[in-house]
mmCIF file of N, CA and C in Angstrom:
data_model
loop_
_atom_site.group_PDB
_atom_site.id
_atom_site.type_symbol
_atom_site.label_atom_id
_atom_site.label_comp_id
_atom_site.label_asym_id
_atom_site.label_seq_id
_atom_site.Cartn_x
_atom_site.Cartn_y
_atom_site.Cartn_z
ATOM 1 N N UNK A 11 45.687 81.589 83.672
ATOM 2 C CA UNK A 11 45.968 82.867 84.307
ATOM 3 C C UNK A 11 47.359 82.865 84.934
ATOM 4 N N UNK A 12 47.729 81.742 85.502
ATOM 5 C CA UNK A 12 49.045 81.649 86.142
ATOM 6 C C UNK A 12 50.154 81.789 85.101
ATOM 7 N N UNK A 13 49.918 81.218 83.918
ATOM 8 C CA UNK A 13 50.913 81.339 82.847
ATOM 9 C C UNK A 13 51.101 82.789 82.434
ATOM 10 N N UNK A 14 50.033 83.532 82.411
ATOM 11 C CA UNK A 14 50.089 84.951 82.050
ATOM 12 C C UNK A 14 51.027 85.711 82.995
ATOM 13 N N UNK A 15 50.821 85.492 84.307
ATOM 14 C CA UNK A 15 51.657 86.192 85.290
ATOM 15 C C UNK A 15 53.103 85.714 85.227
ATOM 16 N N UNK A 16 53.280 84.411 85.010
ATOM 17 C CA UNK A 16 54.628 83.860 84.927
ATOM 18 C C UNK A 16 55.366 84.498 83.748
ATOM 19 N N UNK A 17 54.712 84.569 82.597
ATOM 20 C CA UNK A 17 55.322 85.189 81.415
ATOM 21 C C UNK A 17 55.578 86.677 81.646
ATOM 22 N N UNK A 18 54.636 87.356 82.287
ATOM 23 C CA UNK A 18 54.794 88.787 82.554
ATOM 24 C C UNK A 18 55.995 89.046 83.450
ATOM 25 N N UNK A 19 56.168 88.239 84.491
ATOM 26 C CA UNK A 19 57.302 88.426 85.402
ATOM 27 C C UNK A 19 58.623 88.064 84.730
ATOM 28 N N UNK A 20 58.615 87.073 83.845
ATOM 29 C CA UNK A 20 59.830 86.728 83.106
ATOM 30 C C UNK A 20 60.220 87.881 82.176
ATOM 31 N N UNK A 21 59.228 88.479 81.524
ATOM 32 C CA UNK A 21 59.495 89.632 80.654
ATOM 33 C C UNK A 21 60.063 90.804 81.442
ATOM 34 N N UNK A 22 59.485 91.044 82.626
ATOM 35 C CA UNK A 22 59.986 92.143 83.461
ATOM 36 C C UNK A 22 61.418 91.869 83.900
ATOM 37 N N UNK A 23 61.722 90.601 84.219
ATOM 38 C CA UNK A 23 63.068 90.232 84.646
ATOM 39 C C UNK A 23 64.066 90.455 83.510
ATOM 40 N N UNK A 24 63.708 90.038 82.295
ATOM 41 C CA UNK A 24 64.588 90.233 81.143
ATOM 42 C C UNK A 24 64.780 91.720 80.845
ATOM 43 N N UNK A 25 63.709 92.472 80.962
ATOM 44 C CA UNK A 25 63.785 93.913 80.716
ATOM 45 C C UNK A 25 64.694 94.581 81.746
ATOM 46 N N UNK A 26 64.580 94.168 82.992
ATOM 47 C CA UNK A 26 65.420 94.742 84.051
ATOM 48 C C UNK A 26 66.890 94.410 83.805
ATOM 49 N N UNK A 27 67.169 93.188 83.361
ATOM 50 C CA UNK A 27 68.556 92.807 83.064
ATOM 51 C C UNK A 27 69.108 93.653 81.922
ATOM 52 N N UNK A 28 68.310 93.828 80.882
ATOM 53 C CA UNK A 28 68.755 94.617 79.736
ATOM 54 C C UNK A 28 68.997 96.071 80.142
ATOM 55 N N UNK A 29 68.105 96.618 80.942
ATOM 56 C CA UNK A 29 68.264 98.005 81.393
ATOM 57 C C UNK A 29 69.495 98.145 82.272
ATOM 58 N N UNK A 30 69.772 97.123 83.076
ATOM 59 C CA UNK A 30 70.966 97.139 83.923
ATOM 60 C C UNK A 30 72.225 97.196 83.062
ATOM 61 N N UNK A 31 72.243 96.430 81.959
ATOM 62 C CA UNK A 31 73.390 96.454 81.054
ATOM 63 C C UNK A 31 73.559 97.840 80.437
ATOM 64 N N UNK A 32 72.458 98.467 80.058
ATOM 65 C CA UNK A 32 72.510 99.823 79.491
ATOM 66 C C UNK A 32 73.043 100.795 80.533
ATOM 67 N N UNK A 33 72.527 100.715 81.741
ATOM 68 C CA UNK A 33 72.969 101.606 82.813
ATOM 69 C C UNK A 33 74.455 101.416 83.104
ATOM 70 N N UNK A 34 74.893 100.149 83.128
ATOM 71 C CA UNK A 34 76.293 99.854 83.410
ATOM 72 C C UNK A 34 77.192 100.431 82.313
ATOM 73 N N UNK A 35 76.792 100.286 81.053
ATOM 74 C CA UNK A 35 77.582 100.823 79.942
ATOM 75 C C UNK A 35 77.631 102.350 80.007
ATOM 76 N N UNK A 36 76.501 102.983 80.309
ATOM 77 C CA UNK A 36 76.472 104.448 80.423
ATOM 78 C C UNK A 36 77.356 104.920 81.575
ATOM 79 N N UNK A 37 77.326 104.208 82.683
ATOM 80 C CA UNK A 37 78.150 104.576 83.830
ATOM 81 C C UNK A 37 79.627 104.497 83.472
ATOM 82 N N UNK A 38 80.028 103.432 82.777
ATOM 83 C CA UNK A 38 81.431 103.275 82.387
ATOM 84 C C UNK A 38 81.843 104.384 81.420
ATOM 85 N N UNK A 39 80.946 104.771 80.518
ATOM 86 C CA UNK A 39 81.253 105.843 79.568
ATOM 87 C C UNK A 39 81.446 107.169 80.294
ATOM 88 N N UNK A 40 80.568 107.475 81.222
ATOM 89 C CA UNK A 40 80.678 108.725 81.987
ATOM 90 C C UNK A 40 81.954 108.719 82.822
ATOM 91 N N UNK A 41 82.263 107.577 83.394
ATOM 92 C CA UNK A 41 83.470 107.450 84.203
ATOM 93 C C UNK A 41 84.724 107.701 83.351
ATOM 94 N N UNK A 42 84.761 107.134 82.140
ATOM 95 C CA UNK A 42 85.908 107.325 81.248
ATOM 96 C C UNK A 42 85.999 108.778 80.787
ATOM 97 N N UNK A 43 84.860 109.393 80.464
ATOM 98 C CA UNK A 43 84.862 110.794 80.052
ATOM 99 C C UNK A 43 85.359 111.691 81.175
ATOM 100 N N UNK A 44 84.944 111.388 82.393
ATOM 101 C CA UNK A 44 85.368 112.176 83.542
ATOM 102 C C UNK A 44 86.877 112.079 83.736
ATOM 103 N N UNK A 45 87.414 110.872 83.595
ATOM 104 C CA UNK A 45 88.860 110.685 83.736
ATOM 105 C C UNK A 45 89.599 111.431 82.627
ATOM 106 N N UNK A 46 89.055 111.396 81.400
ATOM 107 C CA UNK A 46 89.688 112.112 80.287
ATOM 108 C C UNK A 46 89.687 113.614 80.558
ATOM 109 N N UNK A 47 88.562 114.128 81.054
ATOM 110 C CA UNK A 47 88.493 115.560 81.390
ATOM 111 C C UNK A 47 89.516 115.922 82.454
ATOM 112 N N UNK A 48 89.652 115.056 83.450
ATOM 113 C CA UNK A 48 90.613 115.296 84.529
ATOM 114 C C UNK A 48 92.040 115.316 83.986
ATOM 115 N N UNK A 49 92.370 114.337 83.144
ATOM 116 C CA UNK A 49 93.728 114.264 82.592
ATOM 117 C C UNK A 49 94.014 115.473 81.702
ATOM 118 N N UNK A 50 93.032 115.913 80.920
ATOM 119 C CA UNK A 50 93.229 117.103 80.096
ATOM 120 C C UNK A 50 93.443 118.340 80.955
ATOM 121 N N UNK A 51 92.651 118.471 82.003
ATOM 122 C CA UNK A 51 92.792 119.627 82.891
ATOM 123 C C UNK A 51 94.150 119.604 83.580
ATOM 124 N N UNK A 52 94.579 118.416 83.982
ATOM 125 C CA UNK A 52 95.875 118.282 84.637
ATOM 126 C C UNK A 52 96.996 118.635 83.659
ATOM 127 N N UNK A 53 96.853 118.226 82.410
ATOM 128 C CA UNK A 53 97.877 118.521 81.404
ATOM 129 C C UNK A 53 97.939 120.019 81.114
ATOM 130 N N UNK A 54 96.830 120.714 81.215
ATOM 131 C CA UNK A 54 96.812 122.156 80.952
ATOM 132 C C UNK A 54 97.566 122.927 82.027
ATOM 133 N N UNK A 55 97.829 122.289 83.134
ATOM 134 C CA UNK A 55 98.624 122.920 84.182
ATOM 135 C C UNK A 55 100.075 123.061 83.766
ATOM 136 N N UNK A 56 100.496 122.275 82.794
ATOM 137 C CA UNK A 56 101.863 122.332 82.280
ATOM 138 C C UNK A 56 101.904 123.400 81.192
ATOM 139 N N UNK A 57 102.695 124.447 81.370
ATOM 140 C CA UNK A 57 102.724 125.539 80.389
ATOM 141 C C UNK A 57 103.088 125.092 78.978
ATOM 142 N N UNK A 58 103.983 124.129 78.846
ATOM 143 C CA UNK A 58 104.385 123.657 77.518
ATOM 144 C C UNK A 58 103.218 122.986 76.802
ATOM 145 N N UNK A 59 102.464 122.191 77.512
ATOM 146 C CA UNK A 59 101.301 121.522 76.922
ATOM 147 C C UNK A 59 100.271 122.542 76.487
ATOM 148 N N UNK A 60 100.049 123.535 77.323
ATOM 149 C CA UNK A 60 99.074 124.577 77.002
ATOM 150 C C UNK A 60 99.509 125.363 75.761
ATOM 151 N N UNK A 61 100.794 125.723 75.705
ATOM 152 C CA UNK A 61 101.309 126.459 74.548
ATOM 153 C C UNK A 61 101.140 125.648 73.267
ATOM 154 N N UNK A 62 101.450 124.352 73.341
ATOM 155 C CA UNK A 62 101.326 123.494 72.165
ATOM 156 C C UNK A 62 99.877 123.403 71.711
ATOM 157 N N UNK A 63 98.951 123.259 72.646
ATOM 158 C CA UNK A 63 97.547 123.182 72.300
ATOM 159 C C UNK A 63 97.087 124.465 71.624
ATOM 160 N N UNK A 64 97.481 125.600 72.179
ATOM 161 C CA UNK A 64 97.087 126.880 71.611
ATOM 162 C C UNK A 64 97.696 127.067 70.217
ATOM 163 N N UNK A 65 98.942 126.648 70.027
ATOM 164 C CA UNK A 65 99.584 126.763 68.714
ATOM 165 C C UNK A 65 98.885 125.877 67.695
ATOM 166 N N UNK A 66 98.515 124.665 68.090
ATOM 167 C CA UNK A 66 97.785 123.771 67.188
ATOM 168 C C UNK A 66 96.453 124.388 66.780
ATOM 169 N N UNK A 67 95.793 125.018 67.730
ATOM 170 C CA UNK A 67 94.519 125.673 67.445
ATOM 171 C C UNK A 67 94.710 126.826 66.452
ATOM 172 N N UNK A 68 95.743 127.622 66.673
ATOM 173 C CA UNK A 68 96.027 128.738 65.759
ATOM 174 C C UNK A 68 96.389 128.227 64.367
ATOM 175 N N UNK A 69 97.174 127.152 64.303
ATOM 176 C CA UNK A 69 97.547 126.579 63.002
ATOM 177 C C UNK A 69 96.307 126.106 62.248
ATOM 178 N N UNK A 70 95.373 125.511 62.952
ATOM 179 C CA UNK A 70 94.135 125.056 62.318
ATOM 180 C C UNK A 70 93.333 126.247 61.795
ATOM 181 N N UNK A 71 93.292 127.322 62.557
ATOM 182 C CA UNK A 71 92.565 128.516 62.127
ATOM 183 C C UNK A 71 93.230 129.146 60.903
ATOM 184 N N UNK A 72 94.547 129.175 60.874
ATOM 185 C CA UNK A 72 95.276 129.725 59.726
ATOM 186 C C UNK A 72 95.008 128.882 58.486
ATOM 187 N N UNK A 73 95.038 127.564 58.634
ATOM 188 C CA UNK A 73 94.785 126.679 57.499
ATOM 189 C C UNK A 73 93.374 126.898 56.947
ATOM 190 N N UNK A 74 92.412 127.032 57.839
ATOM 191 C CA UNK A 74 91.029 127.287 57.414
ATOM 192 C C UNK A 74 90.923 128.627 56.691
ATOM 193 N N UNK A 75 91.582 129.656 57.203
ATOM 194 C CA UNK A 75 91.561 130.976 56.573
ATOM 195 C C UNK A 75 92.216 130.936 55.189
ATOM 196 N N UNK A 76 93.287 130.178 55.064
ATOM 197 C CA UNK A 76 93.951 130.056 53.763
ATOM 198 C C UNK A 76 93.060 129.357 52.743
ATOM 199 N N UNK A 77 92.317 128.338 53.184
ATOM 200 C CA UNK A 77 91.382 127.654 52.281
ATOM 201 C C UNK A 77 90.285 128.607 51.830
ATOM 202 N N UNK A 78 89.768 129.394 52.760
ATOM 203 C CA UNK A 78 88.724 130.365 52.408
ATOM 204 C C UNK A 78 89.262 131.412 51.440
ATOM 205 N N UNK A 79 90.499 131.857 51.656
ATOM 206 C CA UNK A 79 91.114 132.855 50.786
ATOM 207 C C UNK A 79 91.290 132.289 49.375
ATOM 208 N N UNK A 80 91.765 131.045 49.276
ATOM 209 C CA UNK A 80 91.961 130.414 47.967
ATOM 210 C C UNK A 80 90.627 130.270 47.241
ATOM 211 N N UNK A 81 89.576 129.896 47.957
ATOM 212 C CA UNK A 81 88.259 129.764 47.340
ATOM 213 C C UNK A 81 87.761 131.121 46.850
ATOM 214 N N UNK A 82 87.986 132.162 47.626
ATOM 215 C CA UNK A 82 87.561 133.503 47.228
ATOM 216 C C UNK A 82 88.338 133.969 46.000
ATOM 217 N N UNK A 83 89.643 133.706 45.964
ATOM 218 C CA UNK A 83 90.449 134.096 44.810
ATOM 219 C C UNK A 83 89.996 133.355 43.552
ATOM 220 N N UNK A 84 89.634 132.094 43.700
ATOM 221 C CA UNK A 84 89.126 131.331 42.561
ATOM 222 C C UNK A 84 87.809 131.920 42.048
ATOM 223 N N UNK A 85 86.946 132.311 42.977
ATOM 224 C CA UNK A 85 85.689 132.946 42.575
ATOM 225 C C UNK A 85 85.947 134.256 41.844
ATOM 226 N N UNK A 86 86.923 135.023 42.311
ATOM 227 C CA UNK A 86 87.282 136.297 41.678
ATOM 228 C C UNK A 86 87.755 136.039 40.245
ATOM 229 N N UNK A 87 88.656 135.067 40.083
ATOM 230 C CA UNK A 87 89.186 134.739 38.752
ATOM 231 C C UNK A 87 88.074 134.260 37.823
ATOM 232 N N UNK A 88 87.161 133.454 38.343
ATOM 233 C CA UNK A 88 86.050 132.969 37.527
ATOM 234 C C UNK A 88 85.153 134.130 37.101
ATOM 235 N N UNK A 89 84.935 135.073 38.001
ATOM 236 C CA UNK A 89 84.091 136.214 37.686
ATOM 237 C C UNK A 89 84.756 137.123 36.651
ATOM 238 N N UNK A 90 86.064 137.257 36.703
ATOM 239 C CA UNK A 90 86.779 138.122 35.762
ATOM 240 C C UNK A 90 86.809 137.504 34.363
ATOM 241 N N UNK A 91 86.851 136.167 34.298
ATOM 242 C CA UNK A 91 86.958 135.472 33.014
ATOM 243 C C UNK A 91 85.629 135.360 32.288
ATOM 244 N N UNK A 92 84.558 135.678 32.905
ATOM 245 C CA UNK A 92 83.231 135.571 32.266
ATOM 246 C C UNK A 92 82.890 136.780 31.495
#
């Protein structure tokens, strides 16, 4: 009976250590994400950074629209040739 309790407490100790490692890793991840959010927010205070971000976003949207347009034109040509 004593061995049973000894093994049970050893298992609980190992489980607690493993959970502590998980908690520590999650805490570090949240801490890093928070710092990244702060740095991004701070950078948005600079008008040049904000303008560049917005331009990059618009460029991505234009590129996506051009791909959709090319696909639609290809479908049109395929439909006309049939």
